[in-house]
Structure formats: C-alpha cells, structure tokens
Amino acid sequence: MRESVSLPAHDRLPFDVYLYILEQYSPIVSVSPSEVEKTFVACLQTGSSNLREAALMPRLWKPHYQARYTVFDVDNETSRKGADNNWQVMYRQRRLLDRRAQSLLNDVVVGLEREARVNEIIQTLSFDVWNIIVLEIQRVNPEILQQAKRDRMRMLFLSRTYWAKQILDAISRRAALKMWSELPTLNREPCLESHFAALSGFFSVPPTEISTTFTLLTSECRSYIPDLAKLREPATFPRNITLITAICKRICSFMSSRGFQVATGEFILKQSPPDLIYLREGAAYYSIWNHLPHTFLTTHRATLPVPLLYVFVCIARRLGIPALPVANDSKFFVHVPVNDDSAAGVYVDVCAGEVIDQLPDPPPFPKNVKSLLTHTSINIMSALALANGGMSAAESNSAKYVAYSLGSIIRKDHRSIDFLVDHIALFPLDARAVLQDTVAPLVSDPAHQWAILERCRACAVRDQREAD
C-alpha cells in the first residue's frame, strides 16, 4: 500500500472499516519515514475516497504525532493546534520542519555557510526540531560505524553526531538565556516553574521534560489528597483555612513519601590526590545535582531548601492552590494566603515538611523568581568549589555556564561577565546565537559589551577557518 493506487469498485470498503484498519498501526519513531508513515501517505494518494478520507482523520494521526513530537516551542505549538487540533496537518507541518533541519545539518557537517545554517536551526527552528535532532544523534551507533566501509564515511557519521549534539545543547541554552534575559524588564511575576526548568537546559534537558515530570507528580499527588475535590474550581479558591491546612499537610506527606527531603552530609578528604574534597558516601548536601530540576525531581530528591520550596509551590499551583515562596533570615517557607491580609494564611516549613501553627519569627518576606535564581547561582558556584566530585569536565563546564549566565543577567556582576566571556570558547556554537544576540544587549558597561562582541568575532573567525 506504499504506492498511489486506484482501487476498483469491488475492492472498496466502507470508511469505518478503513479507519479501523489504519488505527491498528502502532507509532514508529525513526529518523527516516517509517513504514507506517509511508503507508498513511500512500492512503492519502489512493483512488478510494473512503480510504483517503480515513487517512485524513485527525484522530488517526494523534498517537503518531504525540509519540514523535514530545518537545516543541510552546507558542508555535499553540498556533499549530489552533481551534480544531488537526493532528494530520500538524504532523505534516512538523515533518516539513524536520526535513529543513536535516538539510541544514547536512550543510553544517560539510562546512557550507555553517554559521548561518546553525543560527537558523538554533534561533528560528529551535525546540520544534529537537526531536529530529535527537534521532539524528541516535542514528549513529557502534553497529553503524562498524558497517561503514571507509574511514571517510565513519568520520562523516561521527561529525554529524558531533554537530547535532552541539546544536541540541545550544538550542536549550539559548532558550534559557532568552527567558532569563527578559526578567529585568518584565512587568509581571514570571512563571516559577519554567524559569527554574531552564536551569536544566544547560544539560540538554528541554523544559517540556520538566513539565512532564511535574504533570506525573501532580497526578500522583491529586489521588493522594481526598479533600482536593472540595476545591472544585481553582479560580474560585475557597477561603477555608481548615481545608487549606489539611491539603498542605497532605502535600507535605506526599512529598515525603516520594523521597523529597533535606539532604545531609559532611566532607572528607581523599588522600590521592590530596587536594580533592569528596563527600562521605550517602551524603549529598553539596552535590551540584541538588540544584538542577531534572535531577532533584528524579534521582536526587534528598536535596536543598530552595528545590523543596520549588517542588511544593509548583505542585500546589497545579492543584489550584495559590502558594507563594517566602523566607526570613534563616529559613524558606511556603505561604498560602486565605484572605485580604497578606500576612495571614497557612505557612509551610518545606525543610521540616510540616505546616506551622503560627506566623514565623521573624516574619518572612516574599521571594520572587529573580531572588531565588540568584540564590541558586551562588549555591552552584559554592557546590563547584566545595564538592566537584562525581561530575565530568563537560558537566562541570555546563554548571559554571549556568552560574556565570545568571550572575551576568540578573546580578549584573562584572566578574561573572568576565568569566562568561572566557568560558564561551568551550561552547563553539554559542558565540553568535547565544552570547552576542542574548547576553550582550543586556550589558550596560561598554567595556564588557565590547569584550563580548570581540570574543564573538574571534570565535566566528576560528570557526570559519576550521570549516575551510
């Protein structure tokens, strides 16, 4: 059924039968068009109107779209969905983007106008081609390399994987920096969940992955709280302090049952080499992984106060509870207001995992996204200085990139800008697409702005020389 055919009348089946048959195909995700995709396309070209109409049905394409495209630009995806969610049209649109990305990647590999091609993928196509680039990376495996008959072919495979990985990383870093760069001029409180999710973008984790993790956690938590149904409509949140207190206690209990708690630990010195500090086995307080959502939501749930605050607030908000991050001089809390008095309401000690009965002393003050990210960037640098064990050089460089970026954008710290300018040389695609277009416009000091632009020019000259 791969070719365009015109079926005779006696071979035509009812529309419902054709649709039922086509719905039996399970999604197959591959870098090249799969047999299922070829079959569906052939059905669209057939002479049978019933078969063609069945192949056009949006519901037929929905599972295939959702299996293939798990990452996307949120605004673009909203526009594609429109009012009717036509999954067949959406699938076709994304496949066209896939082919464009693959064509651009071909040019990047051979060095044809590499800078322009890279920038189009990173800046224009962005997360909409994330999945196809991942498939390009996965395409090359030891078996493929072994089958390659010539050394030149092996080098092309390896080069394609290298550039695909570099592009993928640059897409997520640029998206994170672009989001953070809007914080100084934003006239509303930004989304806590997405701005913290961007931290993981420096480790090739797209924001949709963090969102999916929270969706699963919230679903589990929802079934864990029998009183939640009493909230009914989140938009008409009840001013019932007894109910709110009970729900907050259940969220604390749920988080504890899933392993979310404060990490503890102490340092020991490793004798060889003697200048390295390692954490005692099982101790994780100063681990860099405590600061990154993709790890503290999964493998490192014994973590720090700010991540615990983040997890509680994000889950509570998804449940319709207007939780707010607050802190005093010594501790972080979650505050859920229940009336017009901003100080009244329910307070949660996220470290102890419990609701407290009275207003904390001294009274806490609000912690906005900028202050929490600033706190995190300082903690990341402390973690790198104190306990760099357990990280590869690439991971350590990515963690420094996070801290330098936040220091440059949010704190306007001159030392962070200097470090970032020097550090960017380790990331070959970031000079133009990330540093020059995203960070440089935010730097007010002319000397620092000149240094950034000069480093970008030097990187461009180096890349062109290597391409030639």
PDB file of N, CA and C in Angstrom, residues 380-381 384 388 395-405 423:
ATOM      1  N   ILE A 380      25.341  27.204  43.332  1.00  0.00           N
ATOM      2  CA  ILE A 380      26.005  26.361  42.332  1.00  0.00           C
ATOM      3  C   ILE A 380      27.507  26.607  42.356  1.00  0.00           C
ATOM      4  N   MET A 381      27.905  27.865  42.423  1.00  0.00           N
ATOM      5  CA  MET A 381      29.332  28.157  42.483  1.00  0.00           C
ATOM      6  C   MET A 381      29.958  27.595  43.760  1.00  0.00           C
ATOM      7  N   LEU A 384      30.370  23.871  43.257  1.00  0.00           N
ATOM      8  CA  LEU A 384      31.504  23.564  42.379  1.00  0.00           C
ATOM      9  C   LEU A 384      32.828  23.709  43.116  1.00  0.00           C
ATOM     10  N   ASN A 388      33.208  19.030  43.793  1.00  0.00           N
ATOM     11  CA  ASN A 388      33.118  18.835  42.350  1.00  0.00           C
ATOM     12  C   ASN A 388      33.236  17.382  41.953  1.00  0.00           C
ATOM     13  N   GLU A 395      30.173  18.356  32.311  1.00  0.00           N
ATOM     14  CA  GLU A 395      29.113  18.713  33.257  1.00  0.00           C
ATOM     15  C   GLU A 395      29.534  19.879  34.134  1.00  0.00           C
ATOM     16  N   SER A 396      30.778  19.873  34.559  1.00  0.00           N
ATOM     17  CA  SER A 396      31.287  20.979  35.371  1.00  0.00           C
ATOM     18  C   SER A 396      31.258  22.286  34.580  1.00  0.00           C
ATOM     19  N   ASN A 397      31.636  22.235  33.312  1.00  0.00           N
ATOM     20  CA  ASN A 397      31.613  23.421  32.467  1.00  0.00           C
ATOM     21  C   ASN A 397      30.188  23.931  32.264  1.00  0.00           C
ATOM     22  N   SER A 398      29.238  23.016  32.135  1.00  0.00           N
ATOM     23  CA  SER A 398      27.841  23.416  31.977  1.00  0.00           C
ATOM     24  C   SER A 398      27.317  24.085  33.243  1.00  0.00           C
ATOM     25  N   ALA A 399      27.712  23.552  34.403  1.00  0.00           N
ATOM     26  CA  ALA A 399      27.290  24.145  35.676  1.00  0.00           C
ATOM     27  C   ALA A 399      27.868  25.554  35.838  1.00  0.00           C
ATOM     28  N   LYS A 400      29.118  25.733  35.449  1.00  0.00           N
ATOM     29  CA  LYS A 400      29.723  27.072  35.505  1.00  0.00           C
ATOM     30  C   LYS A 400      28.995  28.022  34.558  1.00  0.00           C
ATOM     31  N   TYR A 401      28.620  27.511  33.400  1.00  0.00           N
ATOM     32  CA  TYR A 401      27.892  28.317  32.410  1.00  0.00           C
ATOM     33  C   TYR A 401      26.585  28.844  33.027  1.00  0.00           C
ATOM     34  N   VAL A 402      25.885  27.981  33.764  1.00  0.00           N
ATOM     35  CA  VAL A 402      24.649  28.391  34.438  1.00  0.00           C
ATOM     36  C   VAL A 402      24.932  29.539  35.396  1.00  0.00           C
ATOM     37  N   ALA A 403      25.901  29.350  36.271  1.00  0.00           N
ATOM     38  CA  ALA A 403      26.188  30.341  37.312  1.00  0.00           C
ATOM     39  C   ALA A 403      26.664  31.665  36.713  1.00  0.00           C
ATOM     40  N   TYR A 404      27.572  31.596  35.720  1.00  0.00           N
ATOM     41  CA  TYR A 404      28.063  32.818  35.092  1.00  0.00           C
ATOM     42  C   TYR A 404      26.936  33.561  34.379  1.00  0.00           C
ATOM     43  N   SER A 405      26.045  32.817  33.742  1.00  0.00           N
ATOM     44  CA  SER A 405      24.943  33.440  33.000  1.00  0.00           C
ATOM     45  C   SER A 405      23.987  34.166  33.944  1.00  0.00           C
ATOM     46  N   HIS A 423      34.634  31.773  29.184  1.00  0.00           N
ATOM     47  CA  HIS A 423      34.076  30.413  29.215  1.00  0.00           C
ATOM     48  C   HIS A 423      33.414  30.030  27.893  1.00  0.00           C
TER      49      HIS A 423
END
